[in-house]
Amino acid sequence: MRSYTLISPAKINLYLEIISDRSDGYHELAMILQSIGLADEINVQSLSNQTIRVNCNHPQVPTDKSNLAYRAAALMATQFPQALAQYGGVEITINKHIPVAAGLAGGSANAAAVLVGIDLLWNLGLTKSELEELGATLGSDVPFCVAGGTVIATGRGEKLSPLPSLDTIYIVLAKYRSLEVSTAWAYKTYRQEFGSSYVIDTENLAARAAAVHSVPIVKAILNKDTREIAQKLHNDLERVVLPAYPQVSQLRELFAAQEGVLGTMMSGSGPTVFALVESEKQAQAVKLQIRAAVPDEDLELFVTHTVINGIQVTSSMG
């Protein structure tokens, strides 16, 4: 049986601005997304029949049709029925390292890896943009997870414009294992509390451009100025999540108080909080300081760094 093993990196938001409502029920966003070294390993293997199977080493991850990786395989089967008939179904094995329900796009990254893996398994020869287009039908973060690196994401997050890749910036991540924040809740609550500030005339490009405040952080990224990037981190969703989730707010305050932390923020809709630091040595020191301050075993801590790639194939068989 043929198989491919792929690495699917997590992402953090360096910037997240909510601009307006969209007619499809989503929000018009301006985001800067960044791939990081914390990643899951995905194996896709051909089956002799036309079924889809999902296995995962993490008890919280469903292995049924609700799993985004399963849905990615089902999408490929629907889009390319002749390839399914020729090559057979697929068994997907997810070796999870990215924390679950963390605002790090772990599920989206897994789905992106499945799209890339099946493209290879079935010899489809799809381009990266075709894979991104398929991914957009699964979720807003999937196209980015295919592409990876450093990008500006607009629309609901599916329209990507690459930025120069950031060299290795070290990051400390913190997430309470038992704590989850619903993305839908976060955006809905933001709409309820701050919807009056939205740009109404979304068809007017000038109004839209004026509403976006990401220029300073984009300049900092173009200059590869880590300190300036760290000073310009921004996430509108903190305005609703931090008051509602004191643990997340406390983590952010704790990071901000540590020596060597250049900047700290919640990623996406949370509850993961991250800090940008000067070096790997500093990152390890900050991790130890946070662990000493919060000895709770429920708190997961990770040291990682920015990476320049999305889905990567590490091995193939057959």
PDB file of N, CA and C in Angstrom, residues 21-113:
ATOM      1  N   ASP A  21     -19.177  43.206   9.086  1.00  0.00           N
ATOM      2  CA  ASP A  21     -19.963  42.000   8.802  1.00  0.00           C
ATOM      3  C   ASP A  21     -19.893  41.688   7.315  1.00  0.00           C
ATOM      4  N   ARG A  22     -20.101  40.411   6.997  1.00  0.00           N
ATOM      5  CA  ARG A  22     -20.184  39.980   5.598  1.00  0.00           C
ATOM      6  C   ARG A  22     -21.570  39.415   5.347  1.00  0.00           C
ATOM      7  N   SER A  23     -21.959  39.378   4.097  1.00  0.00           N
ATOM      8  CA  SER A  23     -23.299  38.884   3.742  1.00  0.00           C
ATOM      9  C   SER A  23     -23.430  37.375   4.002  1.00  0.00           C
ATOM     10  N   ASP A  24     -22.280  36.656   4.094  1.00  0.00           N
ATOM     11  CA  ASP A  24     -22.349  35.205   4.328  1.00  0.00           C
ATOM     12  C   ASP A  24     -22.396  34.844   5.814  1.00  0.00           C
ATOM     13  N   GLY A  25     -22.484  35.877   6.674  1.00  0.00           N
ATOM     14  CA  GLY A  25     -22.581  35.604   8.108  1.00  0.00           C
ATOM     15  C   GLY A  25     -21.244  35.623   8.827  1.00  0.00           C
ATOM     16  N   TYR A  26     -20.162  35.613   8.061  1.00  0.00           N
ATOM     17  CA  TYR A  26     -18.827  35.697   8.663  1.00  0.00           C
ATOM     18  C   TYR A  26     -18.453  37.166   8.870  1.00  0.00           C
ATOM     19  N   HIS A  27     -17.248  37.391   9.361  1.00  0.00           N
ATOM     20  CA  HIS A  27     -16.722  38.741   9.492  1.00  0.00           C
ATOM     21  C   HIS A  27     -15.684  39.014   8.411  1.00  0.00           C
ATOM     22  N   GLU A  28     -15.606  40.274   7.995  1.00  0.00           N
ATOM     23  CA  GLU A  28     -14.511  40.729   7.144  1.00  0.00           C
ATOM     24  C   GLU A  28     -13.322  40.993   8.061  1.00  0.00           C
ATOM     25  N   LEU A  29     -12.197  40.322   7.790  1.00  0.00           N
ATOM     26  CA  LEU A  29     -11.051  40.358   8.690  1.00  0.00           C
ATOM     27  C   LEU A  29      -9.806  40.873   7.983  1.00  0.00           C
ATOM     28  N   ALA A  30      -8.874  41.374   8.770  1.00  0.00           N
ATOM     29  CA  ALA A  30      -7.503  41.618   8.305  1.00  0.00           C
ATOM     30  C   ALA A  30      -6.604  40.947   9.328  1.00  0.00           C
ATOM     31  N   MET A  31      -5.846  39.943   8.887  1.00  0.00           N
ATOM     32  CA  MET A  31      -5.031  39.176   9.822  1.00  0.00           C
ATOM     33  C   MET A  31      -3.618  38.994   9.268  1.00  0.00           C
ATOM     34  N   ILE A  32      -2.681  38.812  10.166  1.00  0.00           N
ATOM     35  CA  ILE A  32      -1.361  38.336   9.770  1.00  0.00           C
ATOM     36  C   ILE A  32      -1.166  36.993  10.461  1.00  0.00           C
ATOM     37  N   LEU A  33      -0.985  35.971   9.635  1.00  0.00           N
ATOM     38  CA  LEU A  33      -0.871  34.592  10.121  1.00  0.00           C
ATOM     39  C   LEU A  33       0.572  34.122   9.974  1.00  0.00           C
ATOM     40  N   GLN A  34       1.007  33.312  10.941  1.00  0.00           N
ATOM     41  CA  GLN A  34       2.387  32.858  10.962  1.00  0.00           C
ATOM     42  C   GLN A  34       2.457  31.377  11.315  1.00  0.00           C
ATOM     43  N   SER A  35       3.141  30.596  10.487  1.00  0.00           N
ATOM     44  CA  SER A  35       3.366  29.175  10.803  1.00  0.00           C
ATOM     45  C   SER A  35       4.429  29.051  11.887  1.00  0.00           C
ATOM     46  N   ILE A  36       4.254  28.033  12.739  1.00  0.00           N
ATOM     47  CA  ILE A  36       5.233  27.796  13.804  1.00  0.00           C
ATOM     48  C   ILE A  36       5.674  26.336  13.792  1.00  0.00           C
ATOM     49  N   GLY A  37       6.771  26.074  14.478  1.00  0.00           N
ATOM     50  CA  GLY A  37       7.387  24.742  14.443  1.00  0.00           C
ATOM     51  C   GLY A  37       6.605  23.656  15.158  1.00  0.00           C
ATOM     52  N   LEU A  38       5.701  24.037  16.056  1.00  0.00           N
ATOM     53  CA  LEU A  38       4.846  23.046  16.721  1.00  0.00           C
ATOM     54  C   LEU A  38       3.924  22.442  15.663  1.00  0.00           C
ATOM     55  N   ALA A  39       3.981  21.127  15.489  1.00  0.00           N
ATOM     56  CA  ALA A  39       3.292  20.521  14.341  1.00  0.00           C
ATOM     57  C   ALA A  39       2.798  19.115  14.662  1.00  0.00           C
ATOM     58  N   ASP A  40       1.758  18.696  13.944  1.00  0.00           N
ATOM     59  CA  ASP A  40       1.282  17.316  13.987  1.00  0.00           C
ATOM     60  C   ASP A  40       1.922  16.533  12.848  1.00  0.00           C
ATOM     61  N   GLU A  41       1.936  15.222  13.013  1.00  0.00           N
ATOM     62  CA  GLU A  41       2.406  14.340  11.943  1.00  0.00           C
ATOM     63  C   GLU A  41       1.205  13.569  11.408  1.00  0.00           C
ATOM     64  N   ILE A  42       1.029  13.603  10.099  1.00  0.00           N
ATOM     65  CA  ILE A  42      -0.124  12.960   9.458  1.00  0.00           C
ATOM     66  C   ILE A  42       0.375  11.902   8.487  1.00  0.00           C
ATOM     67  N   ASN A  43      -0.208  10.711   8.585  1.00  0.00           N
ATOM     68  CA  ASN A  43       0.100   9.668   7.603  1.00  0.00           C
ATOM     69  C   ASN A  43      -1.163   9.372   6.806  1.00  0.00           C
ATOM     70  N   VAL A  44      -1.048   9.403   5.482  1.00  0.00           N
ATOM     71  CA  VAL A  44      -2.180   9.014   4.624  1.00  0.00           C
ATOM     72  C   VAL A  44      -1.758   7.781   3.826  1.00  0.00           C
ATOM     73  N   GLN A  45      -2.600   6.763   3.912  1.00  0.00           N
ATOM     74  CA  GLN A  45      -2.265   5.478   3.280  1.00  0.00           C
ATOM     75  C   GLN A  45      -3.443   4.994   2.443  1.00  0.00           C
ATOM     76  N   SER A  46      -3.147   4.474   1.265  1.00  0.00           N
ATOM     77  CA  SER A  46      -4.236   4.007   0.405  1.00  0.00           C
ATOM     78  C   SER A  46      -4.840   2.714   0.943  1.00  0.00           C
ATOM     79  N   LEU A  47      -6.140   2.553   0.703  1.00  0.00           N
ATOM     80  CA  LEU A  47      -6.875   1.349   1.106  1.00  0.00           C
ATOM     81  C   LEU A  47      -7.367   0.633  -0.157  1.00  0.00           C
ATOM     82  N   SER A  48      -7.581  -0.652  -0.024  1.00  0.00           N
ATOM     83  CA  SER A  48      -8.029  -1.424  -1.196  1.00  0.00           C
ATOM     84  C   SER A  48      -9.506  -1.167  -1.512  1.00  0.00           C
ATOM     85  N   ASN A  49     -10.276  -0.727  -0.498  1.00  0.00           N
ATOM     86  CA  ASN A  49     -11.681  -0.379  -0.755  1.00  0.00           C
ATOM     87  C   ASN A  49     -11.830   1.143  -0.800  1.00  0.00           C
ATOM     88  N   GLN A  50     -13.055   1.622  -0.971  1.00  0.00           N
ATOM     89  CA  GLN A  50     -13.266   3.066  -1.152  1.00  0.00           C
ATOM     90  C   GLN A  50     -13.726   3.762   0.130  1.00  0.00           C
ATOM     91  N   THR A  51     -13.217   3.314   1.265  1.00  0.00           N
ATOM     92  CA  THR A  51     -13.630   3.910   2.546  1.00  0.00           C
ATOM     93  C   THR A  51     -12.609   4.950   3.016  1.00  0.00           C
ATOM     94  N   ILE A  52     -13.023   5.719   4.022  1.00  0.00           N
ATOM     95  CA  ILE A  52     -12.140   6.689   4.682  1.00  0.00           C
ATOM     96  C   ILE A  52     -12.086   6.303   6.167  1.00  0.00           C
ATOM     97  N   ARG A  53     -10.884   6.161   6.683  1.00  0.00           N
ATOM     98  CA  ARG A  53     -10.714   5.843   8.108  1.00  0.00           C
ATOM     99  C   ARG A  53      -9.788   6.874   8.740  1.00  0.00           C
ATOM    100  N   VAL A  54     -10.105   7.273   9.974  1.00  0.00           N
ATOM    101  CA  VAL A  54      -9.258   8.222  10.701  1.00  0.00           C
ATOM    102  C   VAL A  54      -8.861   7.620  12.043  1.00  0.00           C
ATOM    103  N   ASN A  55      -7.578   7.668  12.361  1.00  0.00           N
ATOM    104  CA  ASN A  55      -7.067   7.264  13.677  1.00  0.00           C
ATOM    105  C   ASN A  55      -6.340   8.456  14.280  1.00  0.00           C
ATOM    106  N   CYS A  56      -6.385   8.584  15.607  1.00  0.00           N
ATOM    107  CA  CYS A  56      -5.665   9.670  16.273  1.00  0.00           C
ATOM    108  C   CYS A  56      -5.235   9.227  17.663  1.00  0.00           C
ATOM    109  N   ASN A  57      -4.046   9.670  18.064  1.00  0.00           N
ATOM    110  CA  ASN A  57      -3.514   9.295  19.370  1.00  0.00           C
ATOM    111  C   ASN A  57      -4.038  10.173  20.508  1.00  0.00           C
ATOM    112  N   HIS A  58      -4.869  11.182  20.183  1.00  0.00           N
ATOM    113  CA  HIS A  58      -5.375  12.113  21.202  1.00  0.00           C
ATOM    114  C   HIS A  58      -6.841  11.800  21.496  1.00  0.00           C
ATOM    115  N   PRO A  59      -7.184  11.547  22.763  1.00  0.00           N
ATOM    116  CA  PRO A  59      -8.561  11.123  23.102  1.00  0.00           C
ATOM    117  C   PRO A  59      -9.637  12.168  22.803  1.00  0.00           C
ATOM    118  N   GLN A  60      -9.264  13.446  22.741  1.00  0.00           N
ATOM    119  CA  GLN A  60     -10.262  14.500  22.492  1.00  0.00           C
ATOM    120  C   GLN A  60     -10.587  14.681  21.011  1.00  0.00           C
ATOM    121  N   VAL A  61      -9.794  14.072  20.155  1.00  0.00           N
ATOM    122  CA  VAL A  61      -9.994  14.272  18.714  1.00  0.00           C
ATOM    123  C   VAL A  61     -10.954  13.225  18.165  1.00  0.00           C
ATOM    124  N   PRO A  62     -12.083  13.638  17.590  1.00  0.00           N
ATOM    125  CA  PRO A  62     -13.018  12.660  17.035  1.00  0.00           C
ATOM    126  C   PRO A  62     -12.431  11.985  15.797  1.00  0.00           C
ATOM    127  N   THR A  63     -12.816  10.765  15.553  1.00  0.00           N
ATOM    128  CA  THR A  63     -12.318  10.053  14.368  1.00  0.00           C
ATOM    129  C   THR A  63     -13.461   9.752  13.391  1.00  0.00           C
ATOM    130  N   ASP A  64     -14.594  10.411  13.603  1.00  0.00           N
ATOM    131  CA  ASP A  64     -15.754  10.187  12.726  1.00  0.00           C
ATOM    132  C   ASP A  64     -15.839  11.302  11.681  1.00  0.00           C
ATOM    133  N   LYS A  65     -17.005  11.430  11.062  1.00  0.00           N
ATOM    134  CA  LYS A  65     -17.187  12.390   9.967  1.00  0.00           C
ATOM    135  C   LYS A  65     -17.105  13.844  10.414  1.00  0.00           C
ATOM    136  N   SER A  66     -17.116  14.096  11.732  1.00  0.00           N
ATOM    137  CA  SER A  66     -17.007  15.475  12.216  1.00  0.00           C
ATOM    138  C   SER A  66     -15.559  15.971  12.197  1.00  0.00           C
ATOM    139  N   ASN A  67     -14.603  15.047  12.075  1.00  0.00           N
ATOM    140  CA  ASN A  67     -13.192  15.435  12.034  1.00  0.00           C
ATOM    141  C   ASN A  67     -12.901  16.143  10.709  1.00  0.00           C
ATOM    142  N   LEU A  68     -12.202  17.278  10.793  1.00  0.00           N
ATOM    143  CA  LEU A  68     -11.921  18.081   9.596  1.00  0.00           C
ATOM    144  C   LEU A  68     -11.031  17.318   8.606  1.00  0.00           C
ATOM    145  N   ALA A  69     -10.149  16.461   9.133  1.00  0.00           N
ATOM    146  CA  ALA A  69      -9.301  15.643   8.254  1.00  0.00           C
ATOM    147  C   ALA A  69     -10.162  14.651   7.470  1.00  0.00           C
ATOM    148  N   TYR A  70     -11.159  14.066   8.132  1.00  0.00           N
ATOM    149  CA  TYR A  70     -12.107  13.166   7.460  1.00  0.00           C
ATOM    150  C   TYR A  70     -12.848  13.929   6.367  1.00  0.00           C
ATOM    151  N   ARG A  71     -13.305  15.134   6.724  1.00  0.00           N
ATOM    152  CA  ARG A  71     -14.065  15.939   5.761  1.00  0.00           C
ATOM    153  C   ARG A  71     -13.210  16.324   4.558  1.00  0.00           C
ATOM    154  N   ALA A  72     -11.905  16.535   4.796  1.00  0.00           N
ATOM    155  CA  ALA A  72     -10.991  16.843   3.684  1.00  0.00           C
ATOM    156  C   ALA A  72     -10.899  15.654   2.729  1.00  0.00           C
ATOM    157  N   ALA A  73     -10.803  14.441   3.288  1.00  0.00           N
ATOM    158  CA  ALA A  73     -10.747  13.229   2.457  1.00  0.00           C
ATOM    159  C   ALA A  73     -12.061  13.020   1.708  1.00  0.00           C
ATOM    160  N   ALA A  74     -13.184  13.267   2.402  1.00  0.00           N
ATOM    161  CA  ALA A  74     -14.498  13.117   1.768  1.00  0.00           C
ATOM    162  C   ALA A  74     -14.670  14.116   0.623  1.00  0.00           C
ATOM    163  N   LEU A  75     -14.136  15.343   0.815  1.00  0.00           N
ATOM    164  CA  LEU A  75     -14.190  16.360  -0.243  1.00  0.00           C
ATOM    165  C   LEU A  75     -13.410  15.893  -1.474  1.00  0.00           C
ATOM    166  N   MET A  76     -12.228  15.346  -1.255  1.00  0.00           N
ATOM    167  CA  MET A  76     -11.416  14.852  -2.373  1.00  0.00           C
ATOM    168  C   MET A  76     -12.120  13.695  -3.088  1.00  0.00           C
ATOM    169  N   ALA A  77     -12.764  12.826  -2.315  1.00  0.00           N
ATOM    170  CA  ALA A  77     -13.492  11.693  -2.910  1.00  0.00           C
ATOM    171  C   ALA A  77     -14.650  12.181  -3.779  1.00  0.00           C
ATOM    172  N   THR A  78     -15.329  13.239  -3.313  1.00  0.00           N
ATOM    173  CA  THR A  78     -16.447  13.813  -4.077  1.00  0.00           C
ATOM    174  C   THR A  78     -15.956  14.531  -5.330  1.00  0.00           C
ATOM    175  N   GLN A  79     -14.852  15.262  -5.182  1.00  0.00           N
ATOM    176  CA  GLN A  79     -14.320  16.052  -6.298  1.00  0.00           C
ATOM    177  C   GLN A  79     -13.654  15.180  -7.370  1.00  0.00           C
ATOM    178  N   PHE A  80     -13.065  14.066  -6.935  1.00  0.00           N
ATOM    179  CA  PHE A  80     -12.279  13.235  -7.861  1.00  0.00           C
ATOM    180  C   PHE A  80     -12.695  11.764  -7.763  1.00  0.00           C
ATOM    181  N   PRO A  81     -13.960  11.474  -8.132  1.00  0.00           N
ATOM    182  CA  PRO A  81     -14.483  10.103  -7.985  1.00  0.00           C
ATOM    183  C   PRO A  81     -13.708   9.067  -8.804  1.00  0.00           C
ATOM    184  N   GLN A  82     -13.189   9.477  -9.956  1.00  0.00           N
ATOM    185  CA  GLN A  82     -12.433   8.524 -10.783  1.00  0.00           C
ATOM    186  C   GLN A  82     -11.125   8.116 -10.105  1.00  0.00           C
ATOM    187  N   ALA A  83     -10.484   9.087  -9.447  1.00  0.00           N
ATOM    188  CA  ALA A  83      -9.248   8.780  -8.711  1.00  0.00           C
ATOM    189  C   ALA A  83      -9.552   7.868  -7.529  1.00  0.00           C
ATOM    190  N   LEU A  84     -10.676   8.116  -6.860  1.00  0.00           N
ATOM    191  CA  LEU A  84     -11.095   7.247  -5.753  1.00  0.00           C
ATOM    192  C   LEU A  84     -11.292   5.822  -6.255  1.00  0.00           C
ATOM    193  N   ALA A  85     -11.962   5.689  -7.398  1.00  0.00           N
ATOM    194  CA  ALA A  85     -12.210   4.360  -7.971  1.00  0.00           C
ATOM    195  C   ALA A  85     -10.899   3.685  -8.389  1.00  0.00           C
ATOM    196  N   GLN A  86      -9.967   4.476  -8.900  1.00  0.00           N
ATOM    197  CA  GLN A  86      -8.703   3.908  -9.376  1.00  0.00           C
ATOM    198  C   GLN A  86      -7.744   3.543  -8.242  1.00  0.00           C
ATOM    199  N   TYR A  87      -7.639   4.449  -7.261  1.00  0.00           N
ATOM    200  CA  TYR A  87      -6.607   4.273  -6.230  1.00  0.00           C
ATOM    201  C   TYR A  87      -7.138   3.758  -4.900  1.00  0.00           C
ATOM    202  N   GLY A  88      -8.458   3.790  -4.723  1.00  0.00           N
ATOM    203  CA  GLY A  88      -9.044   3.313  -3.464  1.00  0.00           C
ATOM    204  C   GLY A  88      -9.150   4.414  -2.425  1.00  0.00           C
ATOM    205  N   GLY A  89      -9.691   4.036  -1.274  1.00  0.00           N
ATOM    206  CA  GLY A  89      -9.899   5.003  -0.188  1.00  0.00           C
ATOM    207  C   GLY A  89      -8.607   5.330   0.534  1.00  0.00           C
ATOM    208  N   VAL A  90      -8.753   5.910   1.728  1.00  0.00           N
ATOM    209  CA  VAL A  90      -7.567   6.386   2.450  1.00  0.00           C
ATOM    210  C   VAL A  90      -7.722   6.174   3.956  1.00  0.00           C
ATOM    211  N   GLU A  91      -6.635   5.765   4.571  1.00  0.00           N
ATOM    212  CA  GLU A  91      -6.568   5.698   6.039  1.00  0.00           C
ATOM    213  C   GLU A  91      -5.673   6.832   6.511  1.00  0.00           C
ATOM    214  N   ILE A  92      -6.205   7.635   7.426  1.00  0.00           N
ATOM    215  CA  ILE A  92      -5.507   8.822   7.926  1.00  0.00           C
ATOM    216  C   ILE A  92      -5.136   8.576   9.384  1.00  0.00           C
ATOM    217  N   THR A  93      -3.870   8.717   9.701  1.00  0.00           N
ATOM    218  CA  THR A  93      -3.422   8.566  11.087  1.00  0.00           C
ATOM    219  C   THR A  93      -2.808   9.882  11.541  1.00  0.00           C
ATOM    220  N   ILE A  94      -3.382  10.434  12.605  1.00  0.00           N
ATOM    221  CA  ILE A  94      -2.945  11.741  13.118  1.00  0.00           C
ATOM    222  C   ILE A  94      -2.165  11.540  14.414  1.00  0.00           C
ATOM    223  N   ASN A  95      -0.918  11.948  14.398  1.00  0.00           N
ATOM    224  CA  ASN A  95      -0.097  11.941  15.612  1.00  0.00           C
ATOM    225  C   ASN A  95      -0.070  13.380  16.131  1.00  0.00           C
ATOM    226  N   LYS A  96      -0.846  13.614  17.185  1.00  0.00           N
ATOM    227  CA  LYS A  96      -1.144  14.980  17.629  1.00  0.00           C
ATOM    228  C   LYS A  96      -0.079  15.535  18.572  1.00  0.00           C
ATOM    229  N   HIS A  97       0.429  16.711  18.235  1.00  0.00           N
ATOM    230  CA  HIS A  97       1.318  17.461  19.126  1.00  0.00           C
ATOM    231  C   HIS A  97       0.752  18.851  19.416  1.00  0.00           C
ATOM    232  N   ILE A  98      -0.028  19.378  18.445  1.00  0.00           N
ATOM    233  CA  ILE A  98      -0.664  20.687  18.624  1.00  0.00           C
ATOM    234  C   ILE A  98      -1.815  20.515  19.616  1.00  0.00           C
ATOM    235  N   PRO A  99      -1.888  21.351  20.665  1.00  0.00           N
ATOM    236  CA  PRO A  99      -3.012  21.210  21.594  1.00  0.00           C
ATOM    237  C   PRO A  99      -4.357  21.405  20.893  1.00  0.00           C
ATOM    238  N   VAL A 100      -5.374  20.732  21.407  1.00  0.00           N
ATOM    239  CA  VAL A 100      -6.706  20.726  20.785  1.00  0.00           C
ATOM    240  C   VAL A 100      -7.500  21.953  21.231  1.00  0.00           C
ATOM    241  N   ALA A 101      -8.322  22.483  20.328  1.00  0.00           N
ATOM    242  CA  ALA A 101      -9.209  23.626  20.625  1.00  0.00           C
ATOM    243  C   ALA A 101      -8.423  24.770  21.258  1.00  0.00           C
ATOM    244  N   ALA A 102      -7.336  25.158  20.577  1.00  0.00           N
ATOM    245  CA  ALA A 102      -6.379  26.080  21.180  1.00  0.00           C
ATOM    246  C   ALA A 102      -6.246  27.413  20.461  1.00  0.00           C
ATOM    247  N   GLY A 103      -6.951  27.584  19.314  1.00  0.00           N
ATOM    248  CA  GLY A 103      -6.745  28.798  18.525  1.00  0.00           C
ATOM    249  C   GLY A 103      -5.469  28.749  17.711  1.00  0.00           C
ATOM    250  N   LEU A 104      -4.959  27.509  17.468  1.00  0.00           N
ATOM    251  CA  LEU A 104      -3.700  27.321  16.736  1.00  0.00           C
ATOM    252  C   LEU A 104      -3.910  26.623  15.394  1.00  0.00           C
ATOM    253  N   ALA A 105      -5.173  26.457  15.001  1.00  0.00           N
ATOM    254  CA  ALA A 105      -5.529  25.876  13.692  1.00  0.00           C
ATOM    255  C   ALA A 105      -5.041  24.439  13.524  1.00  0.00           C
ATOM    256  N   GLY A 106      -5.001  23.680  14.612  1.00  0.00           N
ATOM    257  CA  GLY A 106      -4.556  22.291  14.527  1.00  0.00           C
ATOM    258  C   GLY A 106      -5.418  21.443  13.604  1.00  0.00           C
ATOM    259  N   GLY A 107      -6.728  21.558  13.746  1.00  0.00           N
ATOM    260  CA  GLY A 107      -7.648  20.792  12.893  1.00  0.00           C
ATOM    261  C   GLY A 107      -7.537  21.204  11.433  1.00  0.00           C
ATOM    262  N   SER A 108      -7.410  22.509  11.202  1.00  0.00           N
ATOM    263  CA  SER A 108      -7.267  23.012   9.828  1.00  0.00           C
ATOM    264  C   SER A 108      -5.959  22.537   9.208  1.00  0.00           C
ATOM    265  N   ALA A 109      -4.898  22.505  10.014  1.00  0.00           N
ATOM    266  CA  ALA A 109      -3.596  22.043   9.527  1.00  0.00           C
ATOM    267  C   ALA A 109      -3.659  20.567   9.141  1.00  0.00           C
ATOM    268  N   ASN A 110      -4.385  19.777   9.937  1.00  0.00           N
ATOM    269  CA  ASN A 110      -4.553  18.354   9.616  1.00  0.00           C
ATOM    270  C   ASN A 110      -5.313  18.182   8.305  1.00  0.00           C
ATOM    271  N   ALA A 111      -6.373  18.978   8.125  1.00  0.00           N
ATOM    272  CA  ALA A 111      -7.152  18.910   6.885  1.00  0.00           C
ATOM    273  C   ALA A 111      -6.289  19.288   5.684  1.00  0.00           C
ATOM    274  N   ALA A 112      -5.460  20.323   5.847  1.00  0.00           N
ATOM    275  CA  ALA A 112      -4.568  20.749   4.766  1.00  0.00           C
ATOM    276  C   ALA A 112      -3.594  19.630   4.396  1.00  0.00           C
ATOM    277  N   ALA A 113      -3.083  18.935   5.418  1.00  0.00           N
ATOM    278  CA  ALA A 113      -2.148  17.826   5.164  1.00  0.00           C
ATOM    279  C   ALA A 113      -2.833  16.692   4.409  1.00  0.00           C
TER     280      ALA A 113
END
